[in-house]
Amino acid sequence: MKKKIMLPVDDSVQSKQAVDYAVRLSSLVRGLHYVLFHVQPGISGFLADEAKTDFKARQQLEKVMEKNAQDALGLLRQIKERMVRDGIQEDRIEVITQAKNMGIAKDIMDWAQQHIYDAVVVGRRGLSGLQKSIMGSLTAKLAAQPMVCPLWVIDGSPTSDKILLAVDGSESSLKAVDHLSFMFEGNNTVKITLFHVTLKLSDYCEINFEDRASELEEIVTQGARRCVDRFFAHAQDKFKKAGLEESQLEIQVSKRAMGGGKAIIDEANKGGYGTVVVGRRGTGQAFFIGSVSKYVLDKSSDLALWLVS
């Protein structure tokens, strides 16, 4: 089945890293198609106002707009040619450019909402990992807004094909399973680890119940365990229907002595994963966007983070 992802691009290192990740993914995702989307620089408000009444200003405005459009098409052509050299079929790459309207992040979100792609893919940091470019600030804005499709945030140059799916039994986790099973449908090589961090009573409620704390903690733990066990069974069935073998899936449960986000990052680094998948929201106050997915987004390095709404 055809899958189509949107790549907002510019001439930054972050943009190149996002494109490189998406190209590498073509070996794992069948029928992957790409939309390269570039928002042109904004036009001076003064020049735009002058152009309404002044013929010379209008001529100058038209020249600026034409140059921006040609520069954008040139950039998109270069990126497309590089992707073709890296093995992507030319007819699987679509290029789109438009003048900036409401702002880069808003323009990207509006386009993505209208066309409903399978994912929007953006880069985050450059090689230094210290300074955020336009693409870095853009990522923060996109991550903070609800989107109809998953947002993939690429940090650095992840190369591992191993995937860590952080789950908590929530609706967002179910959507993450659906997204993964759809993207990797029919793949017989990808390795996916379903990773669950055991919640505590304090993740659900901050009230101090004193003497009843241990009793309530046990109730919460048992209830969460039953929920997650059912979730694992559902997820395995979903992946099986998508054509993945049982040997491609692994289940890990962490009884954390740390925050959920830190447990996910530590596991991703320790296990040599290249991609981490989380739902934006989950059960209790600790999961996700909020605290957990935000922590993973802030702390990930040389990782691709898939945020699934």
PDB file of C-alpha atoms in Angstrom:
ATOM      1  CA  MET A   1       0.000   0.000   0.000  1.00  0.00           C
ATOM      2  CA  LYS A   2       1.233   3.504  -0.858  1.00  0.00           C
ATOM      3  CA  LYS A   3       2.582   5.606   2.012  1.00  0.00           C
ATOM      4  CA  LYS A   4       3.299   9.317   1.611  1.00  0.00           C
ATOM      5  CA  ILE A   5       5.347  11.482   3.952  1.00  0.00           C
ATOM      6  CA  MET A   6       5.819  15.253   3.887  1.00  0.00           C
ATOM      7  CA  LEU A   7       9.295  16.719   4.328  1.00  0.00           C
ATOM      8  CA  PRO A   8       9.426  20.476   4.996  1.00  0.00           C
ATOM      9  CA  VAL A   9      12.887  21.390   3.665  1.00  0.00           C
ATOM     10  CA  ASP A  10      15.323  24.275   3.505  1.00  0.00           C
ATOM     11  CA  ASP A  11      19.085  24.440   2.949  1.00  0.00           C
ATOM     12  CA  SER A  12      20.011  23.635   6.570  1.00  0.00           C
ATOM     13  CA  VAL A  13      21.951  20.666   7.939  1.00  0.00           C
ATOM     14  CA  GLN A  14      18.852  19.649   9.902  1.00  0.00           C
ATOM     15  CA  SER A  15      16.783  19.450   6.748  1.00  0.00           C
ATOM     16  CA  LYS A  16      19.410  17.279   5.028  1.00  0.00           C
ATOM     17  CA  GLN A  17      19.489  14.924   8.014  1.00  0.00           C
ATOM     18  CA  ALA A  18      15.702  14.528   7.905  1.00  0.00           C
ATOM     19  CA  VAL A  19      15.826  13.775   4.171  1.00  0.00           C
ATOM     20  CA  ASP A  20      18.675  11.274   4.664  1.00  0.00           C
ATOM     21  CA  TYR A  21      16.668   9.452   7.349  1.00  0.00           C
ATOM     22  CA  ALA A  22      13.602   9.326   5.106  1.00  0.00           C
ATOM     23  CA  VAL A  23      15.680   7.952   2.236  1.00  0.00           C
ATOM     24  CA  ARG A  24      17.168   5.204   4.428  1.00  0.00           C
ATOM     25  CA  LEU A  25      13.665   4.303   5.544  1.00  0.00           C
ATOM     26  CA  SER A  26      12.720   3.404   1.968  1.00  0.00           C
ATOM     27  CA  SER A  27      14.472   0.058   2.441  1.00  0.00           C
ATOM     28  CA  LEU A  28      12.070  -0.775   5.292  1.00  0.00           C
ATOM     29  CA  VAL A  29       8.785   0.823   4.197  1.00  0.00           C
ATOM     30  CA  ARG A  30       7.132  -0.529   1.081  1.00  0.00           C
ATOM     31  CA  GLY A  31       5.635   1.953  -1.376  1.00  0.00           C
ATOM     32  CA  LEU A  32       7.113   5.025   0.338  1.00  0.00           C
ATOM     33  CA  HIS A  33       6.490   8.325  -1.477  1.00  0.00           C
ATOM     34  CA  TYR A  34       7.852  11.766  -0.600  1.00  0.00           C
ATOM     35  CA  VAL A  35       6.527  15.323  -0.747  1.00  0.00           C
ATOM     36  CA  LEU A  36       9.278  17.956  -0.499  1.00  0.00           C
ATOM     37  CA  PHE A  37       7.653  21.145   0.779  1.00  0.00           C
ATOM     38  CA  HIS A  38       9.409  24.519   0.914  1.00  0.00           C
ATOM     39  CA  VAL A  39       8.017  27.784   2.246  1.00  0.00           C
ATOM     40  CA  GLN A  40       9.559  30.777   0.489  1.00  0.00           C
ATOM     41  CA  PRO A  41      10.866  33.805   2.445  1.00  0.00           C
ATOM     42  CA  GLY A  42       8.364  36.427   3.470  1.00  0.00           C
ATOM     43  CA  ILE A  43       7.915  39.657   1.515  1.00  0.00           C
ATOM     44  CA  SER A  44       8.546  43.026   3.123  1.00  0.00           C
ATOM     45  CA  GLY A  45       5.254  44.428   4.360  1.00  0.00           C
ATOM     46  CA  PHE A  46       6.373  47.907   3.338  1.00  0.00           C
ATOM     47  CA  LEU A  47       7.080  46.780  -0.236  1.00  0.00           C
ATOM     48  CA  ALA A  48       3.762  44.942  -0.413  1.00  0.00           C
ATOM     49  CA  ASP A  49       1.884  48.043   0.755  1.00  0.00           C
ATOM     50  CA  GLU A  50       3.744  50.307  -1.681  1.00  0.00           C
ATOM     51  CA  ALA A  51       3.011  47.920  -4.539  1.00  0.00           C
ATOM     52  CA  LYS A  52      -0.722  48.558  -4.107  1.00  0.00           C
ATOM     53  CA  THR A  53      -0.374  52.141  -5.324  1.00  0.00           C
ATOM     54  CA  ASP A  54       3.080  52.434  -6.922  1.00  0.00           C
ATOM     55  CA  PHE A  55       3.799  50.814 -10.283  1.00  0.00           C
ATOM     56  CA  LYS A  56       7.593  50.634  -9.758  1.00  0.00           C
ATOM     57  CA  ALA A  57       7.111  49.101  -6.334  1.00  0.00           C
ATOM     58  CA  ARG A  58       4.758  46.541  -7.865  1.00  0.00           C
ATOM     59  CA  GLN A  59       7.387  45.669 -10.491  1.00  0.00           C
ATOM     60  CA  GLN A  60      10.007  45.273  -7.757  1.00  0.00           C
ATOM     61  CA  LEU A  61       7.642  43.094  -5.735  1.00  0.00           C
ATOM     62  CA  GLU A  62       7.027  40.838  -8.714  1.00  0.00           C
ATOM     63  CA  LYS A  63      10.786  40.471  -9.272  1.00  0.00           C
ATOM     64  CA  VAL A  64      11.351  39.532  -5.632  1.00  0.00           C
ATOM     65  CA  MET A  65       8.521  36.987  -5.722  1.00  0.00           C
ATOM     66  CA  GLU A  66       9.788  35.498  -8.961  1.00  0.00           C
ATOM     67  CA  LYS A  67      13.327  35.206  -7.574  1.00  0.00           C
ATOM     68  CA  ASN A  68      12.045  33.533  -4.402  1.00  0.00           C
ATOM     69  CA  ALA A  69      10.040  31.049  -6.457  1.00  0.00           C
ATOM     70  CA  GLN A  70      12.995  30.235  -8.728  1.00  0.00           C
ATOM     71  CA  ASP A  71      15.363  29.853  -5.755  1.00  0.00           C
ATOM     72  CA  ALA A  72      12.852  27.530  -4.085  1.00  0.00           C
ATOM     73  CA  LEU A  73      12.466  25.386  -7.198  1.00  0.00           C
ATOM     74  CA  GLY A  74      16.251  25.229  -7.542  1.00  0.00           C
ATOM     75  CA  LEU A  75      16.607  24.049  -3.935  1.00  0.00           C
ATOM     76  CA  LEU A  76      13.877  21.448  -4.349  1.00  0.00           C
ATOM     77  CA  ARG A  77      15.451  20.221  -7.593  1.00  0.00           C
ATOM     78  CA  GLN A  78      18.830  19.762  -5.869  1.00  0.00           C
ATOM     79  CA  ILE A  79      17.286  17.783  -2.997  1.00  0.00           C
ATOM     80  CA  LYS A  80      15.256  15.643  -5.373  1.00  0.00           C
ATOM     81  CA  GLU A  81      18.326  14.900  -7.532  1.00  0.00           C
ATOM     82  CA  ARG A  82      20.275  13.866  -4.439  1.00  0.00           C
ATOM     83  CA  MET A  83      17.471  11.535  -3.382  1.00  0.00           C
ATOM     84  CA  VAL A  84      17.382   9.969  -6.844  1.00  0.00           C
ATOM     85  CA  ARG A  85      21.151   9.409  -6.703  1.00  0.00           C
ATOM     86  CA  ASP A  86      20.587   7.679  -3.357  1.00  0.00           C
ATOM     87  CA  GLY A  87      18.184   5.231  -4.974  1.00  0.00           C
ATOM     88  CA  ILE A  88      14.715   6.782  -4.729  1.00  0.00           C
ATOM     89  CA  GLN A  89      12.634   6.528  -7.895  1.00  0.00           C
ATOM     90  CA  GLU A  90      11.998   9.954  -9.389  1.00  0.00           C
ATOM     91  CA  ASP A  91       8.264   9.396  -9.741  1.00  0.00           C
ATOM     92  CA  ARG A  92       8.018   8.847  -5.966  1.00  0.00           C
ATOM     93  CA  ILE A  93       9.153  12.407  -5.206  1.00  0.00           C
ATOM     94  CA  GLU A  94       6.794  15.379  -5.450  1.00  0.00           C
ATOM     95  CA  VAL A  95       7.992  18.984  -4.976  1.00  0.00           C
ATOM     96  CA  ILE A  96       5.814  21.831  -3.703  1.00  0.00           C
ATOM     97  CA  THR A  97       6.668  25.424  -2.855  1.00  0.00           C
ATOM     98  CA  GLN A  98       4.589  28.382  -1.772  1.00  0.00           C
ATOM     99  CA  ALA A  99       5.143  31.921  -0.536  1.00  0.00           C
ATOM    100  CA  LYS A 100       5.068  32.378   3.232  1.00  0.00           C
ATOM    101  CA  ASN A 101       1.566  33.226   4.358  1.00  0.00           C
ATOM    102  CA  MET A 102       0.896  32.872   8.108  1.00  0.00           C
ATOM    103  CA  GLY A 103       4.414  31.781   9.086  1.00  0.00           C
ATOM    104  CA  ILE A 104       6.512  28.719   8.281  1.00  0.00           C
ATOM    105  CA  ALA A 105       5.157  26.451  11.032  1.00  0.00           C
ATOM    106  CA  LYS A 106       1.526  27.474  10.437  1.00  0.00           C
ATOM    107  CA  ASP A 107       1.883  27.107   6.662  1.00  0.00           C
ATOM    108  CA  ILE A 108       3.330  23.602   7.082  1.00  0.00           C
ATOM    109  CA  MET A 109       0.601  22.585   9.520  1.00  0.00           C
ATOM    110  CA  ASP A 110      -2.141  23.969   7.270  1.00  0.00           C
ATOM    111  CA  TRP A 111      -0.798  22.106   4.237  1.00  0.00           C
ATOM    112  CA  ALA A 112      -0.408  18.874   6.205  1.00  0.00           C
ATOM    113  CA  GLN A 113      -3.947  19.183   7.625  1.00  0.00           C
ATOM    114  CA  GLN A 114      -5.414  19.703   4.158  1.00  0.00           C
ATOM    115  CA  HIS A 115      -3.642  16.752   2.543  1.00  0.00           C
ATOM    116  CA  ILE A 116      -3.398  14.304   5.498  1.00  0.00           C
ATOM    117  CA  TYR A 117      -0.019  12.643   4.911  1.00  0.00           C
ATOM    118  CA  ASP A 118       1.130   9.552   6.756  1.00  0.00           C
ATOM    119  CA  ALA A 119       3.777  11.620   8.556  1.00  0.00           C
ATOM    120  CA  VAL A 120       5.468  15.019   8.614  1.00  0.00           C
ATOM    121  CA  VAL A 121       9.250  14.661   8.910  1.00  0.00           C
ATOM    122  CA  VAL A 122      11.493  17.458  10.227  1.00  0.00           C
ATOM    123  CA  GLY A 123      15.075  17.779  11.442  1.00  0.00           C
ATOM    124  CA  ARG A 124      15.926  19.315  14.793  1.00  0.00           C
ATOM    125  CA  ARG A 125      19.568  20.105  15.503  1.00  0.00           C
ATOM    126  CA  GLY A 126      22.773  20.573  13.580  1.00  0.00           C
ATOM    127  CA  LEU A 127      25.980  18.651  14.113  1.00  0.00           C
ATOM    128  CA  SER A 128      26.960  20.742  17.154  1.00  0.00           C
ATOM    129  CA  GLY A 129      23.745  19.899  19.006  1.00  0.00           C
ATOM    130  CA  LEU A 130      23.927  23.320  20.660  1.00  0.00           C
ATOM    131  CA  GLN A 131      22.314  25.933  18.462  1.00  0.00           C
ATOM    132  CA  LYS A 132      18.841  25.672  16.987  1.00  0.00           C
ATOM    133  CA  SER A 133      18.343  26.919  13.449  1.00  0.00           C
ATOM    134  CA  ILE A 134      15.108  27.909  11.761  1.00  0.00           C
ATOM    135  CA  MET A 135      14.291  24.218  11.441  1.00  0.00           C
ATOM    136  CA  GLY A 136      14.982  23.733  15.160  1.00  0.00           C
ATOM    137  CA  SER A 137      12.548  26.426  16.289  1.00  0.00           C
ATOM    138  CA  LEU A 138      10.090  25.164  13.693  1.00  0.00           C
ATOM    139  CA  THR A 139      10.193  21.697  15.236  1.00  0.00           C
ATOM    140  CA  ALA A 140       9.348  23.081  18.672  1.00  0.00           C
ATOM    141  CA  LYS A 141       6.316  24.890  17.246  1.00  0.00           C
ATOM    142  CA  LEU A 142       5.105  21.828  15.345  1.00  0.00           C
ATOM    143  CA  ALA A 143       5.550  19.532  18.353  1.00  0.00           C
ATOM    144  CA  ALA A 144       3.495  21.873  20.521  1.00  0.00           C
ATOM    145  CA  GLN A 145       0.510  21.844  18.171  1.00  0.00           C
ATOM    146  CA  PRO A 146      -2.051  19.062  17.560  1.00  0.00           C
ATOM    147  CA  MET A 147      -1.666  17.491  14.134  1.00  0.00           C
ATOM    148  CA  VAL A 148      -3.805  15.031  12.206  1.00  0.00           C
ATOM    149  CA  CYS A 149      -0.766  12.994  11.203  1.00  0.00           C
ATOM    150  CA  PRO A 150       2.298  11.777  13.133  1.00  0.00           C
ATOM    151  CA  LEU A 151       5.294  14.093  13.474  1.00  0.00           C
ATOM    152  CA  TRP A 152       8.739  12.531  13.007  1.00  0.00           C
ATOM    153  CA  VAL A 153      11.534  14.589  14.563  1.00  0.00           C
ATOM    154  CA  ILE A 154      15.021  13.638  13.372  1.00  0.00           C
ATOM    155  CA  ASP A 155      17.978  14.530  15.585  1.00  0.00           C
ATOM    156  CA  GLY A 156      21.434  14.023  14.091  1.00  0.00           C
ATOM    157  CA  SER A 157      22.020  11.001  11.870  1.00  0.00           C
ATOM    158  CA  PRO A 158      20.374   7.860  13.309  1.00  0.00           C
ATOM    159  CA  THR A 159      21.509   4.759  11.414  1.00  0.00           C
ATOM    160  CA  SER A 160      20.137   1.818  13.396  1.00  0.00           C
ATOM    161  CA  ASP A 161      17.015   0.106  12.044  1.00  0.00           C
ATOM    162  CA  LYS A 162      15.947  -0.990  15.551  1.00  0.00           C
ATOM    163  CA  ILE A 163      12.690   0.556  16.763  1.00  0.00           C
ATOM    164  CA  LEU A 164      11.619   1.200  20.354  1.00  0.00           C
ATOM    165  CA  LEU A 165       7.859   1.598  20.805  1.00  0.00           C
ATOM    166  CA  ALA A 166       7.059   3.109  24.219  1.00  0.00           C
ATOM    167  CA  VAL A 167       3.583   2.014  25.322  1.00  0.00           C
ATOM    168  CA  ASP A 168       1.339   2.550  28.329  1.00  0.00           C
ATOM    169  CA  GLY A 169      -1.937   0.958  27.261  1.00  0.00           C
ATOM    170  CA  SER A 170      -3.517   4.284  26.295  1.00  0.00           C
ATOM    171  CA  GLU A 171      -5.417   5.248  23.161  1.00  0.00           C
ATOM    172  CA  SER A 172      -2.343   7.109  21.918  1.00  0.00           C
ATOM    173  CA  SER A 173      -0.312   3.919  22.309  1.00  0.00           C
ATOM    174  CA  LEU A 174      -2.889   2.040  20.257  1.00  0.00           C
ATOM    175  CA  LYS A 175      -2.573   4.688  17.550  1.00  0.00           C
ATOM    176  CA  ALA A 176       1.216   4.313  17.668  1.00  0.00           C
ATOM    177  CA  VAL A 177       0.842   0.557  17.137  1.00  0.00           C
ATOM    178  CA  ASP A 178      -1.524   1.208  14.221  1.00  0.00           C
ATOM    179  CA  HIS A 179       0.942   3.664  12.681  1.00  0.00           C
ATOM    180  CA  LEU A 180       3.893   1.293  12.992  1.00  0.00           C
ATOM    181  CA  SER A 181       1.998  -1.721  11.689  1.00  0.00           C
ATOM    182  CA  PHE A 182       0.819   0.310   8.688  1.00  0.00           C
ATOM    183  CA  MET A 183       4.241   1.761   7.859  1.00  0.00           C
ATOM    184  CA  PHE A 184       6.071  -1.582   8.178  1.00  0.00           C
ATOM    185  CA  GLU A 185       3.359  -3.764   6.675  1.00  0.00           C
ATOM    186  CA  GLY A 186       4.880  -6.835   5.033  1.00  0.00           C
ATOM    187  CA  ASN A 187       8.396  -6.136   6.334  1.00  0.00           C
ATOM    188  CA  ASN A 188      10.171  -9.303   7.523  1.00  0.00           C
ATOM    189  CA  THR A 189      13.405  -7.723   8.785  1.00  0.00           C
ATOM    190  CA  VAL A 190      12.492  -4.796  11.034  1.00  0.00           C
ATOM    191  CA  LYS A 191      12.940  -5.300  14.790  1.00  0.00           C
ATOM    192  CA  ILE A 192      10.433  -3.670  17.153  1.00  0.00           C
ATOM    193  CA  THR A 193      10.619  -3.606  20.950  1.00  0.00           C
ATOM    194  CA  LEU A 194       7.444  -2.798  22.884  1.00  0.00           C
ATOM    195  CA  PHE A 195       8.713  -0.998  25.973  1.00  0.00           C
ATOM    196  CA  HIS A 196       6.521  -0.313  28.992  1.00  0.00           C
ATOM    197  CA  VAL A 197       7.491   1.720  32.047  1.00  0.00           C
ATOM    198  CA  THR A 198       5.492   0.650  35.117  1.00  0.00           C
ATOM    199  CA  LEU A 199       3.518   3.538  36.579  1.00  0.00           C
ATOM    200  CA  LYS A 200       3.242   4.361  40.270  1.00  0.00           C
ATOM    201  CA  LEU A 201       0.308   5.674  42.283  1.00  0.00           C
ATOM    202  CA  SER A 202       1.831   9.173  42.173  1.00  0.00           C
ATOM    203  CA  ASP A 203       1.565   9.107  38.382  1.00  0.00           C
ATOM    204  CA  TYR A 204      -2.208   9.037  38.753  1.00  0.00           C
ATOM    205  CA  CYS A 205      -2.735  11.170  41.856  1.00  0.00           C
ATOM    206  CA  GLU A 206      -0.593  13.506  43.992  1.00  0.00           C
ATOM    207  CA  ILE A 207      -2.721  13.084  47.133  1.00  0.00           C
ATOM    208  CA  ASN A 208      -0.903  11.458  50.053  1.00  0.00           C
ATOM    209  CA  PHE A 209      -3.087   8.581  51.248  1.00  0.00           C
ATOM    210  CA  GLU A 210      -0.673   7.720  54.118  1.00  0.00           C
ATOM    211  CA  ASP A 211      -1.670   4.348  55.622  1.00  0.00           C
ATOM    212  CA  ARG A 212      -3.573   3.208  52.551  1.00  0.00           C
ATOM    213  CA  ALA A 213      -0.738   4.084  50.165  1.00  0.00           C
ATOM    214  CA  SER A 214       0.717   0.584  49.846  1.00  0.00           C
ATOM    215  CA  GLU A 215      -2.740  -0.964  49.401  1.00  0.00           C
ATOM    216  CA  LEU A 216      -3.701   1.561  46.724  1.00  0.00           C
ATOM    217  CA  GLU A 217      -0.305   1.189  45.066  1.00  0.00           C
ATOM    218  CA  GLU A 218      -0.925  -2.558  44.726  1.00  0.00           C
ATOM    219  CA  ILE A 219      -4.391  -1.962  43.250  1.00  0.00           C
ATOM    220  CA  VAL A 220      -2.955   0.468  40.712  1.00  0.00           C
ATOM    221  CA  THR A 221      -0.097  -1.880  39.864  1.00  0.00           C
ATOM    222  CA  GLN A 222      -2.345  -4.901  39.340  1.00  0.00           C
ATOM    223  CA  GLY A 223      -4.815  -2.906  37.252  1.00  0.00           C
ATOM    224  CA  ALA A 224      -2.042  -1.450  35.115  1.00  0.00           C
ATOM    225  CA  ARG A 225      -0.478  -4.898  34.638  1.00  0.00           C
ATOM    226  CA  ARG A 226      -3.748  -6.384  33.381  1.00  0.00           C
ATOM    227  CA  CYS A 227      -4.271  -3.429  31.052  1.00  0.00           C
ATOM    228  CA  VAL A 228      -0.768  -3.658  29.597  1.00  0.00           C
ATOM    229  CA  ASP A 229      -0.968  -7.452  29.215  1.00  0.00           C
ATOM    230  CA  ARG A 230      -4.145  -7.002  27.152  1.00  0.00           C
ATOM    231  CA  PHE A 231      -2.434  -4.235  25.223  1.00  0.00           C
ATOM    232  CA  PHE A 232       0.587  -6.407  24.396  1.00  0.00           C
ATOM    233  CA  ALA A 233      -1.719  -9.155  23.108  1.00  0.00           C
ATOM    234  CA  HIS A 234      -3.592  -6.661  20.938  1.00  0.00           C
ATOM    235  CA  ALA A 235      -0.356  -5.160  19.604  1.00  0.00           C
ATOM    236  CA  GLN A 236       1.101  -8.551  18.738  1.00  0.00           C
ATOM    237  CA  ASP A 237      -2.086  -9.474  16.896  1.00  0.00           C
ATOM    238  CA  LYS A 238      -2.012  -6.162  15.027  1.00  0.00           C
ATOM    239  CA  PHE A 239       1.585  -6.673  13.902  1.00  0.00           C
ATOM    240  CA  LYS A 240       0.861 -10.268  12.926  1.00  0.00           C
ATOM    241  CA  LYS A 241      -1.996  -9.136  10.679  1.00  0.00           C
ATOM    242  CA  ALA A 242       0.425  -6.652   9.111  1.00  0.00           C
ATOM    243  CA  GLY A 243       2.715  -9.532   8.156  1.00  0.00           C
ATOM    244  CA  LEU A 244       5.385  -9.261  10.857  1.00  0.00           C
ATOM    245  CA  GLU A 245       6.687 -12.425  12.478  1.00  0.00           C
ATOM    246  CA  GLU A 246       6.687 -13.046  16.216  1.00  0.00           C
ATOM    247  CA  SER A 247      10.497 -13.173  16.104  1.00  0.00           C
ATOM    248  CA  GLN A 248      10.541  -9.510  14.987  1.00  0.00           C
ATOM    249  CA  LEU A 249       8.846  -8.368  18.208  1.00  0.00           C
ATOM    250  CA  GLU A 250      10.218  -8.114  21.727  1.00  0.00           C
ATOM    251  CA  ILE A 251       8.526  -7.026  24.951  1.00  0.00           C
ATOM    252  CA  GLN A 252      10.326  -5.255  27.777  1.00  0.00           C
ATOM    253  CA  VAL A 253       8.893  -3.912  31.033  1.00  0.00           C
ATOM    254  CA  SER A 254      10.836  -1.482  33.209  1.00  0.00           C
ATOM    255  CA  LYS A 255      10.095  -1.078  36.915  1.00  0.00           C
ATOM    256  CA  ARG A 256      11.546   2.384  36.913  1.00  0.00           C
ATOM    257  CA  ALA A 257      13.616   4.056  39.563  1.00  0.00           C
ATOM    258  CA  MET A 258      13.531   7.197  37.411  1.00  0.00           C
ATOM    259  CA  GLY A 259      11.136   9.257  35.337  1.00  0.00           C
ATOM    260  CA  GLY A 260       9.368   7.547  32.462  1.00  0.00           C
ATOM    261  CA  GLY A 261      11.019   9.759  29.858  1.00  0.00           C
ATOM    262  CA  LYS A 262      14.492   9.103  31.223  1.00  0.00           C
ATOM    263  CA  ALA A 263      13.805   5.352  31.247  1.00  0.00           C
ATOM    264  CA  ILE A 264      12.882   5.511  27.557  1.00  0.00           C
ATOM    265  CA  ILE A 265      15.970   7.535  26.605  1.00  0.00           C
ATOM    266  CA  ASP A 266      18.253   5.257  28.642  1.00  0.00           C
ATOM    267  CA  GLU A 267      16.779   2.163  26.993  1.00  0.00           C
ATOM    268  CA  ALA A 268      17.082   3.709  23.520  1.00  0.00           C
ATOM    269  CA  ASN A 269      20.749   4.540  24.089  1.00  0.00           C
ATOM    270  CA  LYS A 270      21.597   1.255  25.792  1.00  0.00           C
ATOM    271  CA  GLY A 271      19.835  -0.846  23.166  1.00  0.00           C
ATOM    272  CA  GLY A 272      21.236   0.974  20.147  1.00  0.00           C
ATOM    273  CA  TYR A 273      17.882   2.033  18.749  1.00  0.00           C
ATOM    274  CA  GLY A 274      17.571   4.442  15.824  1.00  0.00           C
ATOM    275  CA  THR A 275      13.872   5.239  16.148  1.00  0.00           C
ATOM    276  CA  VAL A 276      11.679   5.815  19.213  1.00  0.00           C
ATOM    277  CA  VAL A 277       7.894   5.893  18.859  1.00  0.00           C
ATOM    278  CA  VAL A 278       5.584   7.415  21.492  1.00  0.00           C
ATOM    279  CA  GLY A 279       1.983   8.528  21.712  1.00  0.00           C
ATOM    280  CA  ARG A 280       1.535  12.219  22.399  1.00  0.00           C
ATOM    281  CA  ARG A 281      -0.786  11.562  25.361  1.00  0.00           C
ATOM    282  CA  GLY A 282      -1.303   8.572  27.606  1.00  0.00           C
ATOM    283  CA  THR A 283      -2.657   7.350  30.934  1.00  0.00           C
ATOM    284  CA  GLY A 284      -2.022   9.329  34.069  1.00  0.00           C
ATOM    285  CA  GLN A 285      -0.321  12.702  34.327  1.00  0.00           C
ATOM    286  CA  ALA A 286       3.111  11.404  33.332  1.00  0.00           C
ATOM    287  CA  PHE A 287       2.414  10.105  29.816  1.00  0.00           C
ATOM    288  CA  PHE A 288       2.849  11.618  27.106  1.00  0.00           C
ATOM    289  CA  ILE A 289       3.201  15.263  25.801  1.00  0.00           C
ATOM    290  CA  GLY A 290       3.224  16.456  28.700  1.00  0.00           C
ATOM    291  CA  SER A 291       6.102  15.244  30.538  1.00  0.00           C
ATOM    292  CA  VAL A 292       7.277  11.989  29.003  1.00  0.00           C
ATOM    293  CA  SER A 293       7.206  12.653  25.273  1.00  0.00           C
ATOM    294  CA  LYS A 294       8.430  16.210  25.880  1.00  0.00           C
ATOM    295  CA  TYR A 295      11.358  14.823  27.864  1.00  0.00           C
ATOM    296  CA  VAL A 296      12.181  12.345  25.097  1.00  0.00           C
ATOM    297  CA  LEU A 297      11.921  15.121  22.500  1.00  0.00           C
ATOM    298  CA  ASP A 298      14.237  17.391  24.484  1.00  0.00           C
ATOM    299  CA  LYS A 299      16.819  14.740  25.396  1.00  0.00           C
ATOM    300  CA  SER A 300      17.004  12.535  22.297  1.00  0.00           C
ATOM    301  CA  SER A 301      20.319  12.576  20.433  1.00  0.00           C
ATOM    302  CA  ASP A 302      21.014  10.850  17.111  1.00  0.00           C
ATOM    303  CA  LEU A 303      17.499   9.461  17.272  1.00  0.00           C
ATOM    304  CA  ALA A 304      14.335   9.713  15.231  1.00  0.00           C
ATOM    305  CA  LEU A 305      11.336  10.376  17.463  1.00  0.00           C
ATOM    306  CA  TRP A 306       7.877   9.577  16.067  1.00  0.00           C
ATOM    307  CA  LEU A 307       5.131  11.483  17.898  1.00  0.00           C
ATOM    308  CA  VAL A 308       1.763   9.875  17.178  1.00  0.00           C
ATOM    309  CA  SER A 309      -1.408  11.815  17.988  1.00  0.00           C
TER     310      SER A 309
END
